[in-house]
Coordinates of C-alpha atoms in Angstrom, one line a residue:
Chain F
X760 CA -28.9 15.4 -2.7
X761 CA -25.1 15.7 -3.4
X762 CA -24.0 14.2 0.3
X763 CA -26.0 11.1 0.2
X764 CA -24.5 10.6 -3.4
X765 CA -21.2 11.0 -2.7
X766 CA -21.7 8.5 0.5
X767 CA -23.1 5.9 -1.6
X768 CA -20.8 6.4 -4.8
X769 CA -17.7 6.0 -2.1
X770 CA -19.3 3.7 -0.2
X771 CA -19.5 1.3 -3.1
X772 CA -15.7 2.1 -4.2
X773 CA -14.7 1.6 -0.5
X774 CA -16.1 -2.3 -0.6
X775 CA -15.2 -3.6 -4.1
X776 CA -11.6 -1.9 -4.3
X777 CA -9.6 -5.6 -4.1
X778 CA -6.1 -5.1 -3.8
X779 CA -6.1 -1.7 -3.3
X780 CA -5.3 1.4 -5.4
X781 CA -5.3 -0.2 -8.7
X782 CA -8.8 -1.6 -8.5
X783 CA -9.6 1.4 -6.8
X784 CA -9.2 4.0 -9.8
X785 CA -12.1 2.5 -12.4
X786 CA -14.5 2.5 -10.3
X787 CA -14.7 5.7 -9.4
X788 CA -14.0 6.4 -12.9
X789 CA -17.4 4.8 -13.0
X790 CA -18.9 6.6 -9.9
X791 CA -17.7 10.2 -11.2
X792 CA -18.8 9.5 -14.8
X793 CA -22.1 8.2 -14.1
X794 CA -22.9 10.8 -11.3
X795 CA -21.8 13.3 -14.0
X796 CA -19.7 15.1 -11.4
X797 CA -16.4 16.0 -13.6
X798 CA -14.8 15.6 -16.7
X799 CA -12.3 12.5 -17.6
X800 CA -9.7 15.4 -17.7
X801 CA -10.3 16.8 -14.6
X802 CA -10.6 13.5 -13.2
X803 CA -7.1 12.1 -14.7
X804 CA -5.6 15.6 -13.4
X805 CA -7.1 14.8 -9.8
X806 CA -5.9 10.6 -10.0
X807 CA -2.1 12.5 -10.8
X808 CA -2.3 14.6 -7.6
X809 CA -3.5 12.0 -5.6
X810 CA -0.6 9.5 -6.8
X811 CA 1.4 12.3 -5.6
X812 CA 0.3 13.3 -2.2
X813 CA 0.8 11.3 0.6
X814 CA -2.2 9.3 1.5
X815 CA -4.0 6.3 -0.1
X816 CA -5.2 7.0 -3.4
X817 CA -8.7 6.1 -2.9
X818 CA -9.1 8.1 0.1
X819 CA -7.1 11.3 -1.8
X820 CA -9.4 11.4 -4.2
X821 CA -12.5 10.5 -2.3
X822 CA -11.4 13.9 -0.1
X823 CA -10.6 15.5 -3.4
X824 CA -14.3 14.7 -5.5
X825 CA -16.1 15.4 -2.3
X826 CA -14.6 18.6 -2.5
X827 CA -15.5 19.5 -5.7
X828 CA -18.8 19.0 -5.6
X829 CA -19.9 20.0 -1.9
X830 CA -17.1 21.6 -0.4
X831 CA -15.6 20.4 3.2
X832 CA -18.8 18.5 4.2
X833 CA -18.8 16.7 0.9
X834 CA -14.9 15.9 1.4
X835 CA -15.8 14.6 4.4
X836 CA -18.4 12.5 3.9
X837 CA -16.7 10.9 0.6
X838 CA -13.7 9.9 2.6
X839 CA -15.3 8.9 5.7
X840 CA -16.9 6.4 3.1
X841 CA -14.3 5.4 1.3
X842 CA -12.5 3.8 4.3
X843 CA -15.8 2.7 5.9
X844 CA -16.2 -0.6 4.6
X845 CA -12.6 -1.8 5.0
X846 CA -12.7 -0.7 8.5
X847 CA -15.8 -2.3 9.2
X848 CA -14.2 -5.6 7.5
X849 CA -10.9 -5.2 9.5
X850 CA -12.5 -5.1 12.6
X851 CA -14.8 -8.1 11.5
X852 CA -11.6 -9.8 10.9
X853 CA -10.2 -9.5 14.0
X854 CA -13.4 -9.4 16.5
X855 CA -14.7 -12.9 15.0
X856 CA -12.0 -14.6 13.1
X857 CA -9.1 -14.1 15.4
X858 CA -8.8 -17.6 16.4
X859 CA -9.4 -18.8 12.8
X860 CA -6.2 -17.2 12.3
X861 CA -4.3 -19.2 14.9
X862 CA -5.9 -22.5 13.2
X863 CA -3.7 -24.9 10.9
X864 CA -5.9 -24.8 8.1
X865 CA -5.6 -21.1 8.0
X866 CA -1.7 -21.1 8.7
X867 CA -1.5 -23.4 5.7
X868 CA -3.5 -21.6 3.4
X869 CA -1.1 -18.6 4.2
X870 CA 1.8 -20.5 4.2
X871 CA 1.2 -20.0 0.5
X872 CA -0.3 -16.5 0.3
X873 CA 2.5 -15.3 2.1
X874 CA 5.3 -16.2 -1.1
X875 CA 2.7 -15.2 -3.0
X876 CA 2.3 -11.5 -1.8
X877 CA 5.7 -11.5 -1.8
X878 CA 6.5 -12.4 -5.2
X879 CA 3.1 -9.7 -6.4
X880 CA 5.1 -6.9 -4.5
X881 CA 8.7 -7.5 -5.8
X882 CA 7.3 -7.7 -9.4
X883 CA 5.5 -4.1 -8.4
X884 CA 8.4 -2.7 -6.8
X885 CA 10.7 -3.8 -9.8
X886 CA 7.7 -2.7 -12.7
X887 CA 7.9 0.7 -10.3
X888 CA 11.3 1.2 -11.0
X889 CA 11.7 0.2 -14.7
X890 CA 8.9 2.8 -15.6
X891 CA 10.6 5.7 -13.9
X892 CA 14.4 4.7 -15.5
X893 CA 13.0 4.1 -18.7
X894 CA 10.7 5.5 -21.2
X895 CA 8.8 4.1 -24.2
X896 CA 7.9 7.2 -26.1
X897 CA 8.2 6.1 -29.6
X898 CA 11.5 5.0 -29.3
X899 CA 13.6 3.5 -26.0
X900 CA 14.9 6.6 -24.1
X901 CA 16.7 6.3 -20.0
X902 CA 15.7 9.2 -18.2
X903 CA 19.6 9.7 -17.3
X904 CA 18.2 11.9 -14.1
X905 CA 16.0 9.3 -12.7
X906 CA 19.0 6.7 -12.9
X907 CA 21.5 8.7 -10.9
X908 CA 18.3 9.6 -8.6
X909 CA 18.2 5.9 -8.1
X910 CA 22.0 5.2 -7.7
X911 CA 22.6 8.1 -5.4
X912 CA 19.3 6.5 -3.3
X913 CA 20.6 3.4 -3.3
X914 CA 24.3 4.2 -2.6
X915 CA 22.9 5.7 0.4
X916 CA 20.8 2.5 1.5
X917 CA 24.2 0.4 1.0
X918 CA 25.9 3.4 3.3
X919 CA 23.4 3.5 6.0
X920 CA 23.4 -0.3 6.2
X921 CA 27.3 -1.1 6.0
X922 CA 29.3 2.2 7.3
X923 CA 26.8 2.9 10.2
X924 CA 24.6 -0.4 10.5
X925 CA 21.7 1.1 10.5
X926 CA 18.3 0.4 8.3
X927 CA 17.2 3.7 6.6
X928 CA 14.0 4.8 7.6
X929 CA 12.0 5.4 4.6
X930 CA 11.1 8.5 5.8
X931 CA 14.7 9.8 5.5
X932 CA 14.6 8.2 2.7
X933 CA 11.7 9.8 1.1
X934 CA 13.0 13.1 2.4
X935 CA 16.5 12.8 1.1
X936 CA 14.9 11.4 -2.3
X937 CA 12.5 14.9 -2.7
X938 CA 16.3 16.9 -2.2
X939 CA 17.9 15.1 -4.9
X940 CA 14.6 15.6 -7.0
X941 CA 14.9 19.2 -6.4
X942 CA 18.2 19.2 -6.9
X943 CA 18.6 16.7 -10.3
X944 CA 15.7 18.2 -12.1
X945 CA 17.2 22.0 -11.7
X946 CA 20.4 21.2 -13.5
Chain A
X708 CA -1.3 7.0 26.9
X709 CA -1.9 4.3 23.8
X710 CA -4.8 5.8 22.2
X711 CA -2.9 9.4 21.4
X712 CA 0.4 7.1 20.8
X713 CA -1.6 5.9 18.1
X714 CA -3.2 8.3 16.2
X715 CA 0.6 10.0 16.4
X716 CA 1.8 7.4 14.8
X717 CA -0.2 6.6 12.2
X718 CA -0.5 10.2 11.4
X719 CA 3.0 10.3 10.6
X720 CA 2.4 7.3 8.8
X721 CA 0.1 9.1 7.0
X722 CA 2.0 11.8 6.6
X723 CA 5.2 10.1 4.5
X724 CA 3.5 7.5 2.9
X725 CA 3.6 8.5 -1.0
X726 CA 2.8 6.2 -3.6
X727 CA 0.0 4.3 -2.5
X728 CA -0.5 0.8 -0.2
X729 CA 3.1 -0.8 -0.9
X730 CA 5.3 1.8 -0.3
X731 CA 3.1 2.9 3.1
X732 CA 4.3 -1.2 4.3
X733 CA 8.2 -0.3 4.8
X734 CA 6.9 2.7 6.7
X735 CA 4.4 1.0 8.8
X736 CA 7.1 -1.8 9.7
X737 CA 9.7 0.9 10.3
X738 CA 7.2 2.2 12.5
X739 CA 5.1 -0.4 13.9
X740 CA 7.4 -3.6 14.0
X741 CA 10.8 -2.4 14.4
X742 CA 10.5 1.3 16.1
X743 CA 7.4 0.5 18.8
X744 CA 7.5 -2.9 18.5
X745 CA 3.7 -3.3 18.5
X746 CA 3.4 -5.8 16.1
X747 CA 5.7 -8.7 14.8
X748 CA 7.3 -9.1 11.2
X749 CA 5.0 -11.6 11.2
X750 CA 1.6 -10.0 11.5
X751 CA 2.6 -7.5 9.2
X752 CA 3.3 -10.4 6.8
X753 CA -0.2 -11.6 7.6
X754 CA -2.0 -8.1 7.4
X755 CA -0.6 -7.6 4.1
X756 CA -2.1 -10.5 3.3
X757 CA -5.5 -9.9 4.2
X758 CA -5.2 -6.1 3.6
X759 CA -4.4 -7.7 -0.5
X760 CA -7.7 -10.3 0.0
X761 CA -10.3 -7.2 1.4
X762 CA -11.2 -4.0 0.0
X763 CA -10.1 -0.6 0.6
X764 CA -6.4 0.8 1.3
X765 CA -3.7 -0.7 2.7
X766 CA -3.3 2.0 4.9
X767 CA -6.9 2.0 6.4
X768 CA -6.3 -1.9 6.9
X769 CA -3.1 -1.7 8.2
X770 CA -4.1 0.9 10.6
X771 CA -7.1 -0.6 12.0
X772 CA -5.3 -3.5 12.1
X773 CA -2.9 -2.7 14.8
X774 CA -5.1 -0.3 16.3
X775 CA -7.4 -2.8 17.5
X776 CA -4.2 -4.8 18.7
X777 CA -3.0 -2.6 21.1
X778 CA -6.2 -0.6 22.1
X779 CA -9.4 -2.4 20.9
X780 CA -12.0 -0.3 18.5
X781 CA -11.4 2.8 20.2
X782 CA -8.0 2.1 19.2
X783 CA -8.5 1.0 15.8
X784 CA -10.8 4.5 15.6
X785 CA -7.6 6.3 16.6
X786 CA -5.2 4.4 13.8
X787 CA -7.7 5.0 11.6
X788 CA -8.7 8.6 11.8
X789 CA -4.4 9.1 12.3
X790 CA -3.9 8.0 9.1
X791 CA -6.5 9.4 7.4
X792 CA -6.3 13.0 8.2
X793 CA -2.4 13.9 7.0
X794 CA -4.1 13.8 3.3
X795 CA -7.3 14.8 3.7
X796 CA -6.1 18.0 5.2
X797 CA -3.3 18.4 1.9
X798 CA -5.7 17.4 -0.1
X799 CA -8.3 20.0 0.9
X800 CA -6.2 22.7 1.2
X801 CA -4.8 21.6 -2.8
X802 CA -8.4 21.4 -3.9
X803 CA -9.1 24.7 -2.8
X804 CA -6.2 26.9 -3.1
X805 CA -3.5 25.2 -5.8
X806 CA -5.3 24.6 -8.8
X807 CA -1.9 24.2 -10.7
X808 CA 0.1 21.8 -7.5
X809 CA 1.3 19.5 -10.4
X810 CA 2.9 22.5 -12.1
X811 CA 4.6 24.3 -9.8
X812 CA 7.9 23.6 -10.5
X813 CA 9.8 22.6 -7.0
X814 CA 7.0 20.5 -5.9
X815 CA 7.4 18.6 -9.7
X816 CA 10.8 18.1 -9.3
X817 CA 10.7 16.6 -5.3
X818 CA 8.3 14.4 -6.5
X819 CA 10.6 13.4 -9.6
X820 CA 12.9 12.2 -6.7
X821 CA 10.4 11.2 -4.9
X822 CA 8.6 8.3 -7.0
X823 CA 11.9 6.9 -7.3
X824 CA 13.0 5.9 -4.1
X825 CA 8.9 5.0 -3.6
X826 CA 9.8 2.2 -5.9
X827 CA 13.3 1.7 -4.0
X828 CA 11.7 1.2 -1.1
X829 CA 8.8 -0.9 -2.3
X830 CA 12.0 -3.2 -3.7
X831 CA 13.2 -3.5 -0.4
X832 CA 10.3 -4.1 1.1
X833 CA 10.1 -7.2 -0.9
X834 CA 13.4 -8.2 -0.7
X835 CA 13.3 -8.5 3.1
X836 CA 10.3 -10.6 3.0
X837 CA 11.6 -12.9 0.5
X838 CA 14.6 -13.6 3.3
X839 CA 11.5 -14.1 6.0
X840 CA 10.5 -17.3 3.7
X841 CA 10.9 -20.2 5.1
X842 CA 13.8 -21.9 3.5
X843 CA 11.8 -24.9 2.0
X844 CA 11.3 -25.5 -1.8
X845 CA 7.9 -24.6 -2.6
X846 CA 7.4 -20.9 -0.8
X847 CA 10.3 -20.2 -3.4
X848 CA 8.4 -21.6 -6.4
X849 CA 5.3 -19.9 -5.4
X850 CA 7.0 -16.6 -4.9
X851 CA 9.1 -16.5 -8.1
X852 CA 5.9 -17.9 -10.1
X853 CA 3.9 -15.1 -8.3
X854 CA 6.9 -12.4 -9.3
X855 CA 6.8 -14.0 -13.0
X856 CA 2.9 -13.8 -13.9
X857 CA 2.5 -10.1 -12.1
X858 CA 5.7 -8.7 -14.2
X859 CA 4.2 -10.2 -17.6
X860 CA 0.9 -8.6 -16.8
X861 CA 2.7 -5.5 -16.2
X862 CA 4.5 -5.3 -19.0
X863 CA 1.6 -6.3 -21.3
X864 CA -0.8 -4.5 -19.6
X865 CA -2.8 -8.3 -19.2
X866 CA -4.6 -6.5 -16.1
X867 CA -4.1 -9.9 -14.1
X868 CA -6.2 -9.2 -10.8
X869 CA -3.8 -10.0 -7.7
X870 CA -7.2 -11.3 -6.1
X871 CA -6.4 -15.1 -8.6
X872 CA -3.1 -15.1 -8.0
X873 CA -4.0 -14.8 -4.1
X874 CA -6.7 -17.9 -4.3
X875 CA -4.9 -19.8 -6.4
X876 CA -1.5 -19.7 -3.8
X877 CA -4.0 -20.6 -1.1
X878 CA -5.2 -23.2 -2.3
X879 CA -1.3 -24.6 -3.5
X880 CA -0.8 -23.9 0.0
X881 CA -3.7 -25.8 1.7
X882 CA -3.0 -28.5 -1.1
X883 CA 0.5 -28.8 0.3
X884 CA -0.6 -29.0 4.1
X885 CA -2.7 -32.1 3.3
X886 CA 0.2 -33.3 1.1
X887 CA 2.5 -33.3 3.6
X888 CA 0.1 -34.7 6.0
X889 CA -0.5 -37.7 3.7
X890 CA 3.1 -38.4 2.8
X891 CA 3.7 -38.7 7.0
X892 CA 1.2 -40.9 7.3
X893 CA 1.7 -43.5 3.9
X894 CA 5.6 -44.0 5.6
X895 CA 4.4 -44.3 9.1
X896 CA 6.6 -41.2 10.2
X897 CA 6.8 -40.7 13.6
X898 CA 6.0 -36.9 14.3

């Protein structure tokens, strides 16, 4: 039946999904496709929305499968295995190896995953950026919009932290950035 | 009482976070570390790292994370189901009733905005741990390399999974440890 599919298809993205949303998306490519739930289209339209909403990506579009095919109850039971395994493996984590954490082996160990991480998320942040000021269509084009977007944003940052000393919440800053979208992309 | 504390929290964690696992980190410090002051800059350091080593979101490990901190597995239940439900309901209600969300116009545009400052903030996110580092040599090397190897394999699309780049730093770093440990020994350092 649909439910039980949907809990094991999710169930299996929920525990190999490394690294997050990234490693997330083909394999549920590969849970849709060989469940024969919905088209690549329909997929790559619902893998856009998700990237848009808030939420994790995995878990948007566990909700938004489930509810393709089976309604609330199926959008529940998708998501509710999606997140499953990582919280079981959280708690794991933190129930068993809490001292292991406290140990110098372990500290050393992240005394390098911690640059490391680091590093992965500048180069993310900075990719992130690139590919929304700049596109490759053929030719080399700046989205002009997008750049002033990203000046006015950061103006504001450099405000907020010098004039008032205050760090931005990134919640203001999210709100203030969907204004300027509204605003920028109606001209 | 910590349990509802909780699930408010992470629901408005929920709530904001666009743009997947790295963007929801600056709001779960803002939040977590520097507004409640649950956890240290230092555990979220350390749950990023293991949220990057296990499967699943960032969000859901995050969340449980801290949850069971300050309120055991009930309170990891409450994290948890916070974080979650924000999308799931938006989600739902998009599935159902806006077959054309992408389309219509005003929400295009916001999110035009939007994705930018998600990578803003993601930038910053970064930035601030980088100054966390301690200030020795090698963290730097291993950083920078890390920030090297990921861009490449963004911009040419290599695919490199973070998951090698993760083991191979942990062991540089163990390897260092027992380095270091060696070098005081072979000069009879006192320490």
């Amino acid at each position: 039946m649909i439910l039980l599919e949907l809990f094991l298809g999710f169930l299996y993205v929920g525990c190999f999904s490394f690294g997050g949303a990234y490693s997330a998306i083909p394999l549920i490519r590969e849970v849709v496709v060989s469940g024969g739930w919905i088209s690549d289209e329909a997929l790559s339209y619902m893998i856009a929305v998700s990237e848009s909403t808030p939420g994790p990506i995995m878990v948007n579009l566990a909700t938004y499968v489930g509810s393709s095919q089976a309604g609330i109850l199926g959008s529940m039971v998708a998501t509710f295995a999606v997140v499953l395994p990582a919280f079981i493996i959280i708690l794991l984590v933190m129930v068993v190896l809490s001292k292991t954490l406290e140990h110098r082996y372990t500290q050393a160990v992240l005394d390098g995953l911690k640059p490391c991480i680091t590093g992965i998320i500048l180069a993310i942040g900075a990719y992130m950026l690139w590919e929304n000021l700049v596109h490759f269509t053929g030719g080399f084009s700046v989205n002009i919009r997008a750049v002033i977007i990203a000046l006015l944003l950061i103006g504001a940052l450099v405000i907020s932290k010098k004039v008032f000393k205050k760090k931005m919440s990134p919640i203001m800053l999210i709100c203030i950035s969907a204004v300027l979208g509204i605003i920028v992309y109606a001209i | 009482m910590i349990l509802l504390e909780l699930f408010l929290t992470f629901f408005k964690i929920g709530l904001f976070t666009f743009g997947g696992g790295y963007a929801m980190i600056s709001i779960i410090e803002n939040a977590c570390v520097e507004k409640k002051k649950w956890i240290t800059h230092d555990d979220m350091l350390n749950v990023t790292v293991i949220a990057e080593s296990t499967p699943g979101p960032i969000a859901i490990n995050c969340a449980t994370f801290v949850g069971y901190k300050k309120g055991k597995i009930l309170g990891s239940i409450c994290a948890t189901l916070g974080v979650v439900l924000p999308s799931f309901i938006i989600i739902y209600i998009i599935s159902k009733f806006l077959e054309n969300f992408l389309e219509i116009k005003i929400i295009a545009n916001a999110f035009g905005g939007i994705k930018v400052a998600v990578a803003i903030l993601i930038v910053r996110v970064a930035l601030g741990l980088f100054a966390k580092l301690p200030k020795k040599i090698l963290p730097k090397i291993i950083a920078a390399t890390a920030f090297l190897i990921m861009l490449l394999s963004d911009i040419c699309s290599l695919g490199i999974s973070t998951i090698w780049l993760l083991i191979t730093a942990g062991a540089i770093g163990f390897a260092a440890y027992f380095a270091h440990e060696k070098l005081g020994r072979g000069e009879g350092a006192k320490k």
